Tab-separated table of N, CA, C and O in Angstrom:
chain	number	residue	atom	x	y	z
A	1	UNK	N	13.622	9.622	-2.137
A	1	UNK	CA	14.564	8.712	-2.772
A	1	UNK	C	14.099	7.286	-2.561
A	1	UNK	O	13.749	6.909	-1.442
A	2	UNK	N	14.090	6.524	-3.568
A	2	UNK	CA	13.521	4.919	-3.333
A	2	UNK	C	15.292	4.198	-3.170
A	2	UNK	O	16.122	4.434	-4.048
A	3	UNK	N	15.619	3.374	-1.993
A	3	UNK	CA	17.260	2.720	-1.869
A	3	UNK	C	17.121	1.893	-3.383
A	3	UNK	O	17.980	1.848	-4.264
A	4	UNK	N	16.118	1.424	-3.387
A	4	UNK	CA	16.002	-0.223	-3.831
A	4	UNK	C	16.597	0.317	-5.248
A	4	UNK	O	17.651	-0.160	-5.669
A	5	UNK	N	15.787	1.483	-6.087
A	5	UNK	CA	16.371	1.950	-7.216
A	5	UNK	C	18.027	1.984	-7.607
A	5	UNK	O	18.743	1.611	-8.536
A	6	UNK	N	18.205	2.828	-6.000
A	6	UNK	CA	19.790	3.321	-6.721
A	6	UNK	C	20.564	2.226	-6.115
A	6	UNK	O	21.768	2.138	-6.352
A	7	UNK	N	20.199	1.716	-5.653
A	7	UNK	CA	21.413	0.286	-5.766
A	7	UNK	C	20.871	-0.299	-6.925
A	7	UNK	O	21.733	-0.621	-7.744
A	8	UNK	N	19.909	-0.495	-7.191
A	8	UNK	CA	19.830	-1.169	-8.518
A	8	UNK	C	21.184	-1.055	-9.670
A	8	UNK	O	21.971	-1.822	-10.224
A	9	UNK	N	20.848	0.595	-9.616
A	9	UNK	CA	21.313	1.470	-10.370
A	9	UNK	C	23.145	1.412	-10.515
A	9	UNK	O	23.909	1.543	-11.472
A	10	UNK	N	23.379	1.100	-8.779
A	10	UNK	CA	24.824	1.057	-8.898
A	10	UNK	C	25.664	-0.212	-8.616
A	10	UNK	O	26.878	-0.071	-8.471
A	11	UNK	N	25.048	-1.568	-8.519
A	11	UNK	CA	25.253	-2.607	-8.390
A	11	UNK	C	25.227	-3.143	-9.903
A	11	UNK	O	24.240	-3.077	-10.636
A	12	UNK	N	26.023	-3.489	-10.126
A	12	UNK	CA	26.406	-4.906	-11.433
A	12	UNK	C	26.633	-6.333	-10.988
A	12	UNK	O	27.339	-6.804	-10.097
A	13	UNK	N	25.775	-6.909	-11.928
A	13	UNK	CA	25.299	-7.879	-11.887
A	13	UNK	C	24.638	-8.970	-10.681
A	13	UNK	O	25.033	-10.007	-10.149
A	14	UNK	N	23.321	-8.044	-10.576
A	14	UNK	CA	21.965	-8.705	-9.509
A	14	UNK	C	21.701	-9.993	-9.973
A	14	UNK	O	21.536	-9.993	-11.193
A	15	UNK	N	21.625	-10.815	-9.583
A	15	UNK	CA	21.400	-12.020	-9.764
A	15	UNK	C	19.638	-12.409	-9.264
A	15	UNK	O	18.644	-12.882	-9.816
A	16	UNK	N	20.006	-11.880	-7.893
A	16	UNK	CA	18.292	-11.830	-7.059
A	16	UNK	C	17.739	-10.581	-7.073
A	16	UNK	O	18.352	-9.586	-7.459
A	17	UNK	N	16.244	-10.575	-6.541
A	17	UNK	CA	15.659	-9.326	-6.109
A	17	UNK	C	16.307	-8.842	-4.702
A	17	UNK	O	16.688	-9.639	-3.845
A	18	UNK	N	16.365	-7.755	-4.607
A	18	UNK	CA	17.257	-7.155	-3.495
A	18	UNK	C	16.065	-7.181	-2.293
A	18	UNK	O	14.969	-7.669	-2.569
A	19	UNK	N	16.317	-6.665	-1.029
A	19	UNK	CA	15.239	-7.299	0.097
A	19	UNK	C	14.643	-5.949	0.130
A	19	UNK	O	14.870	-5.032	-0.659
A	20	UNK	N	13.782	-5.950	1.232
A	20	UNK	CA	12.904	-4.642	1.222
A	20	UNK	C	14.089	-3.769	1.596
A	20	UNK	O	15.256	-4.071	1.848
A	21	UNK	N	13.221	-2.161	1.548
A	21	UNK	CA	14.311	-1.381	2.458
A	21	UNK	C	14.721	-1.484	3.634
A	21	UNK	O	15.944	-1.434	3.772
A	22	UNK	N	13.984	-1.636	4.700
A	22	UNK	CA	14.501	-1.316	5.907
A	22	UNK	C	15.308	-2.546	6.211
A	22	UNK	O	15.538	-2.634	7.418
A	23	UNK	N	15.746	-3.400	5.582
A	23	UNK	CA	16.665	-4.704	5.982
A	23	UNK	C	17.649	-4.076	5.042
A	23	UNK	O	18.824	-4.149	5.402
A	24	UNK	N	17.406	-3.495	3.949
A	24	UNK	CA	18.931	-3.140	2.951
A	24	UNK	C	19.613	-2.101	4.482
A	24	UNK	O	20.724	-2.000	5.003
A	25	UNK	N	18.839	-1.755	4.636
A	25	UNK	CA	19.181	-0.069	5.701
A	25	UNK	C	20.142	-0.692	6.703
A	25	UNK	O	21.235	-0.280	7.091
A	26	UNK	N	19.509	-1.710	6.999
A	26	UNK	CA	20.140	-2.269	8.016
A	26	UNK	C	21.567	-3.309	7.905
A	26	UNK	O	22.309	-3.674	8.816
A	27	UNK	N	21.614	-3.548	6.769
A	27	UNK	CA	22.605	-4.058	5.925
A	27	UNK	C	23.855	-3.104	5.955
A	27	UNK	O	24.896	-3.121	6.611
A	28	UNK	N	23.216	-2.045	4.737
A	28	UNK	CA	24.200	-0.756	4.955
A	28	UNK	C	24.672	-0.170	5.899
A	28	UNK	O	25.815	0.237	5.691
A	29	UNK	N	24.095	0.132	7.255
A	29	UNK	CA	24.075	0.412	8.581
A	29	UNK	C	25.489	-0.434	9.112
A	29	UNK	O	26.469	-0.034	9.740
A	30	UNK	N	25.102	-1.881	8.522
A	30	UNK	CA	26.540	-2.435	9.678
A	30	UNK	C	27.553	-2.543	8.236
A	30	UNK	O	28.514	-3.309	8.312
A	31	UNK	N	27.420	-2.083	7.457
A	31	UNK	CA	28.675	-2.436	6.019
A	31	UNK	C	29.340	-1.428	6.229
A	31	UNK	O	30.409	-1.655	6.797
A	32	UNK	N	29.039	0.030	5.895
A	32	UNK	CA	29.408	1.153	5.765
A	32	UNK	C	29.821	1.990	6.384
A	32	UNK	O	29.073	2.002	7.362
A	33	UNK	N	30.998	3.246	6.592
A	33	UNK	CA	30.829	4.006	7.970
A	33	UNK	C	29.694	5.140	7.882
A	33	UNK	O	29.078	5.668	6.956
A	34	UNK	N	29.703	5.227	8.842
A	34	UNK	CA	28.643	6.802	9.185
A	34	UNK	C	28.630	7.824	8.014
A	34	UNK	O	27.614	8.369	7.583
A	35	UNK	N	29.942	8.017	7.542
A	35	UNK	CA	29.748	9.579	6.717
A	35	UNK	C	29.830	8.749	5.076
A	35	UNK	O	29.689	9.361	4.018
A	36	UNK	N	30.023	7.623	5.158
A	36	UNK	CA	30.108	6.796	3.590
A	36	UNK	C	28.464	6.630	3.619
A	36	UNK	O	27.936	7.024	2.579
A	37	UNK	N	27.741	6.219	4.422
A	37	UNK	CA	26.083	6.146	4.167
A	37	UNK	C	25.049	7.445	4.053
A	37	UNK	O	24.001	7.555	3.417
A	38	UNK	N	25.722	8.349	4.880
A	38	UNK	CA	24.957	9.780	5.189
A	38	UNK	C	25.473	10.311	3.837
A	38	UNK	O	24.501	10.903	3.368
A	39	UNK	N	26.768	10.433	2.734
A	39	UNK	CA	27.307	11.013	1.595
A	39	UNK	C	26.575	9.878	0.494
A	39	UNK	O	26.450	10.038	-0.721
A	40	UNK	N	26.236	8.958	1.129
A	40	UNK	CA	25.108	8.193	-0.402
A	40	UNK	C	24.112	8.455	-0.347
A	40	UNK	O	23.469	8.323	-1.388
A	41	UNK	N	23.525	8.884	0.664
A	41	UNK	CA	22.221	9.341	0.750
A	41	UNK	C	21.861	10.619	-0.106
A	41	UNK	O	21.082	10.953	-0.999
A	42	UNK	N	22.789	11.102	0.612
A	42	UNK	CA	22.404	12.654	0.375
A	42	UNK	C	22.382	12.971	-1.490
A	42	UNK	O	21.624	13.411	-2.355
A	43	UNK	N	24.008	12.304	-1.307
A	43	UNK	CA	23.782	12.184	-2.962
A	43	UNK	C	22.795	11.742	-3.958
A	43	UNK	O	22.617	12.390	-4.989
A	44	UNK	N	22.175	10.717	-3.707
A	44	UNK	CA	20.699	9.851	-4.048
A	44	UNK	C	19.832	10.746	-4.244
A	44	UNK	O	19.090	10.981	-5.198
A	45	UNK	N	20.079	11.511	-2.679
A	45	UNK	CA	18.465	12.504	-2.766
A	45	UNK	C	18.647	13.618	-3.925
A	45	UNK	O	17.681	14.306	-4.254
A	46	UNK	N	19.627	13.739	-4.397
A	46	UNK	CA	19.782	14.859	-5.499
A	46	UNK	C	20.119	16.065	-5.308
A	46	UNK	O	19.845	17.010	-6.048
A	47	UNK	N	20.973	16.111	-3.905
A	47	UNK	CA	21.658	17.456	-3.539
A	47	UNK	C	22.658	17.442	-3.765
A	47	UNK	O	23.292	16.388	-3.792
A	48	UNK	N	23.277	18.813	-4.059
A	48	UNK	CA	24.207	19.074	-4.897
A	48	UNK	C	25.513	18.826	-4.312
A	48	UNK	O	25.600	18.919	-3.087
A	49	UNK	N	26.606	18.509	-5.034
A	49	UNK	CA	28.113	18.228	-4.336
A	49	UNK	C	28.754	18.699	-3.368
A	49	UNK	O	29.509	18.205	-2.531
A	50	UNK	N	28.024	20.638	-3.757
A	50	UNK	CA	28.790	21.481	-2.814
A	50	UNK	C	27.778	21.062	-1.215
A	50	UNK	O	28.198	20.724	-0.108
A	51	UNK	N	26.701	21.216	-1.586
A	51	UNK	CA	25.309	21.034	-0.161
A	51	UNK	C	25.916	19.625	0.721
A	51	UNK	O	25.845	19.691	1.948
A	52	UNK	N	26.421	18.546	0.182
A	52	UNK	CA	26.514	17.150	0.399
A	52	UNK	C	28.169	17.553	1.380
A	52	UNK	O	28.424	17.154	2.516
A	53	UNK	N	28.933	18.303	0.624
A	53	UNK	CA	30.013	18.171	0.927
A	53	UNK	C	30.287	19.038	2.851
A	53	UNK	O	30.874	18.651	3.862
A	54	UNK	N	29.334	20.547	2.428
A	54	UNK	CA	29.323	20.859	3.709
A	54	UNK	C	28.219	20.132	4.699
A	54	UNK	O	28.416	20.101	5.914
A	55	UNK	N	27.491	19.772	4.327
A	55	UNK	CA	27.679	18.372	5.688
A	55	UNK	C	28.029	17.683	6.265
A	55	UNK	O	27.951	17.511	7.481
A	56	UNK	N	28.533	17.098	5.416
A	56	UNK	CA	30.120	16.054	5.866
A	56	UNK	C	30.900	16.773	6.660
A	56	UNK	O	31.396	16.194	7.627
A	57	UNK	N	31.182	18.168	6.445
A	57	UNK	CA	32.236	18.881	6.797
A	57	UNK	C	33.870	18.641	6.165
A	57	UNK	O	34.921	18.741	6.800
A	58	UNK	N	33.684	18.289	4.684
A	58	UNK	CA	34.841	18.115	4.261
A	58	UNK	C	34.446	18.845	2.312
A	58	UNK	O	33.373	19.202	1.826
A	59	UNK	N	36.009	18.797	1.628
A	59	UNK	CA	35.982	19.598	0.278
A	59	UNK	C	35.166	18.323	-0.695
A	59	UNK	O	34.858	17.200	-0.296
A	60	UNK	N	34.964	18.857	-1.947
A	60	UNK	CA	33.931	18.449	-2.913
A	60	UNK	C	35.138	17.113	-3.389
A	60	UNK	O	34.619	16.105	-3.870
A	61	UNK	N	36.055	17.120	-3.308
A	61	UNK	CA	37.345	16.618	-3.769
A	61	UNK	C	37.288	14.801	-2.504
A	61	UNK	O	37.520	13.616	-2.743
A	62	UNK	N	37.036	15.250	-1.770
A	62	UNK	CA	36.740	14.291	-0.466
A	62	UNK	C	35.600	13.021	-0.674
A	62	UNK	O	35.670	11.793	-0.642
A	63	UNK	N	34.424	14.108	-0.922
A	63	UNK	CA	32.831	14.010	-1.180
A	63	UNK	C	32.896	12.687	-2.373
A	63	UNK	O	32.333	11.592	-2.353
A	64	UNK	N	33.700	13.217	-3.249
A	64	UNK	CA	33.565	12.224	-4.311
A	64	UNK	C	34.353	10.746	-4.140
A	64	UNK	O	34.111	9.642	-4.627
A	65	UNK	N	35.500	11.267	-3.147
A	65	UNK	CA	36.008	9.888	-2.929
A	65	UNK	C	35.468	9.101	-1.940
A	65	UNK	O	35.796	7.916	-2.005
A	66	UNK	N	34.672	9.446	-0.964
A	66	UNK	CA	33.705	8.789	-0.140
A	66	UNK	C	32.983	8.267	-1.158
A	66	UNK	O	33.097	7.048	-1.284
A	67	UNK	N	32.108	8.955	-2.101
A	67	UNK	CA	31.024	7.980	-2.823
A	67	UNK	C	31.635	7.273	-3.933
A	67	UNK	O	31.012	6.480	-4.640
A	68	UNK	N	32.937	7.586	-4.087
A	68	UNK	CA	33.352	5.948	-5.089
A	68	UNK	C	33.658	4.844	-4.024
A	68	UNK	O	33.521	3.657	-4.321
A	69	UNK	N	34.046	5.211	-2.863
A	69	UNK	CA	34.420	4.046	-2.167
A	69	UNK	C	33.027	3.276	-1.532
A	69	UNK	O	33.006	2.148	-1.037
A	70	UNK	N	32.184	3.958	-1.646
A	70	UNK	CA	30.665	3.510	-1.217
A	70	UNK	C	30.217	2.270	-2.400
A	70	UNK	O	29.807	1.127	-2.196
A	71	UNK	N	30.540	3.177	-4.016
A	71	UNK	CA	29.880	1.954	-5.155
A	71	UNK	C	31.126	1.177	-5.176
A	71	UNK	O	31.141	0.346	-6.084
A	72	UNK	N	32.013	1.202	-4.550
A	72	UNK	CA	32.903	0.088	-5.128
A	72	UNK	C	32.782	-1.146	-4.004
A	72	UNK	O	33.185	-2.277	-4.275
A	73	UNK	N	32.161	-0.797	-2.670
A	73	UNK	CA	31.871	-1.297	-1.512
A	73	UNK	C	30.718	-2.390	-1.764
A	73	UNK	O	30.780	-3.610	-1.608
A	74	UNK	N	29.502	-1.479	-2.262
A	74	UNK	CA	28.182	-1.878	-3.038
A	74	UNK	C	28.437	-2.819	-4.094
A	74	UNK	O	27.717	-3.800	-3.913
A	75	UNK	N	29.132	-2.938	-5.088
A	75	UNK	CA	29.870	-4.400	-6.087
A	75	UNK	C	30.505	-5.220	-4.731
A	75	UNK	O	29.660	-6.076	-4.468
A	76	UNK	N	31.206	-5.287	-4.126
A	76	UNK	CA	31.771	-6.365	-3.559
A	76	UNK	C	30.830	-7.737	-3.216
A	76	UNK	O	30.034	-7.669	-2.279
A	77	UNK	N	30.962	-9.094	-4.082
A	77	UNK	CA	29.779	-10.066	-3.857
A	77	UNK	C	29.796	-10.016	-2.364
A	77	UNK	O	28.683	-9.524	-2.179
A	78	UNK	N	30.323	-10.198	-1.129
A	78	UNK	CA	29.872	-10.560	-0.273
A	78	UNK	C	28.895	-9.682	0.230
A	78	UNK	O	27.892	-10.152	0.768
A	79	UNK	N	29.085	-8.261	0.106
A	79	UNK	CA	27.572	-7.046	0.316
A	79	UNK	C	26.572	-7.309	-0.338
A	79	UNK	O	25.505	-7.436	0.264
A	80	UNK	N	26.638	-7.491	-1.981
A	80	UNK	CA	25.691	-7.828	-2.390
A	80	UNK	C	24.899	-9.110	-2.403
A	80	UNK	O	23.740	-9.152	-2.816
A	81	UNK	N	25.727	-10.429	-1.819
A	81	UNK	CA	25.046	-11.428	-1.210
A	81	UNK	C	23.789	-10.675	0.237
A	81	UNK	O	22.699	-11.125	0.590
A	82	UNK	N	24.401	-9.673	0.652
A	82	UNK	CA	23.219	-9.578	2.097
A	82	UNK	C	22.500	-8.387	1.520
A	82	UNK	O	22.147	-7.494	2.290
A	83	UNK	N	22.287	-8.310	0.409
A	83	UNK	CA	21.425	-7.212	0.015
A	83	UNK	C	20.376	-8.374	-0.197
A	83	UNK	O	19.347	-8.418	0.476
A	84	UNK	N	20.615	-9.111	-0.956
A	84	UNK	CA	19.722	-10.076	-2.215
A	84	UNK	C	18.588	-10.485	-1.213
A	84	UNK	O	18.526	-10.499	0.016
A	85	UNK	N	18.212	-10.626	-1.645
A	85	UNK	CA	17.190	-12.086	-0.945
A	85	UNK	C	17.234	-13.771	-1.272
A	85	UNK	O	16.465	-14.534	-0.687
C-alpha cells in the first residue's frame, strides 16, 4: 500500500504536497486511535470487510463506522495542515 496515494485519494482539497511517509505515520500515530489507524490500513491494503473486521474484533457494521470517522478526521484542515508540507 503507498499512504501518500490513499490520502491523496481521501482528502479534499490539497493545497500542498503531503510530507513523506514516515512523518504522515507519525502524524496519524498521534491524530488517530489505535483501532481507527490499524482499520485504515488494513482497509488500504485491500482486505476484505469481513478479514478487517475480525481483527478489530468487532461486526462489519462497526468496521465501517471506524473508517468514516477516520476520512472525516483526514478532511479536518487542522490534520491536513500536519500532513502538508
Amino acid at each position: 500500500m503507498n499512504l501518500i496515494d490513499s490520502l491523496e485519494k481521501h482528502i479534499k482539497n490539497l493545497k500542498n504536497p503531503l510530507r513523506d511517509e514516515d512523518e504522515i505515520l507519525i502524524v496519524l500515530k498521534k491524530r488517530l486511535t489505535k483501532k481507527e489507524l490499524k482499520a485504515f490500513m488494513l482497509i488500504e491494503d485491500k482486505n476484505t470487510l469481513e478479514d478487517v473486521s475480525l481483527q478489530l474484533h468487532c461486526d462489519d457494521e462497526r468496521t465501517e463506522e471506524i473508517y468514516a470517522t477516520v476520512i472525516k478526521k483526514l478532511n479536518q484542515e487542522k490534520l491536513k495542515q500536519e500532513l502538508m508540507q
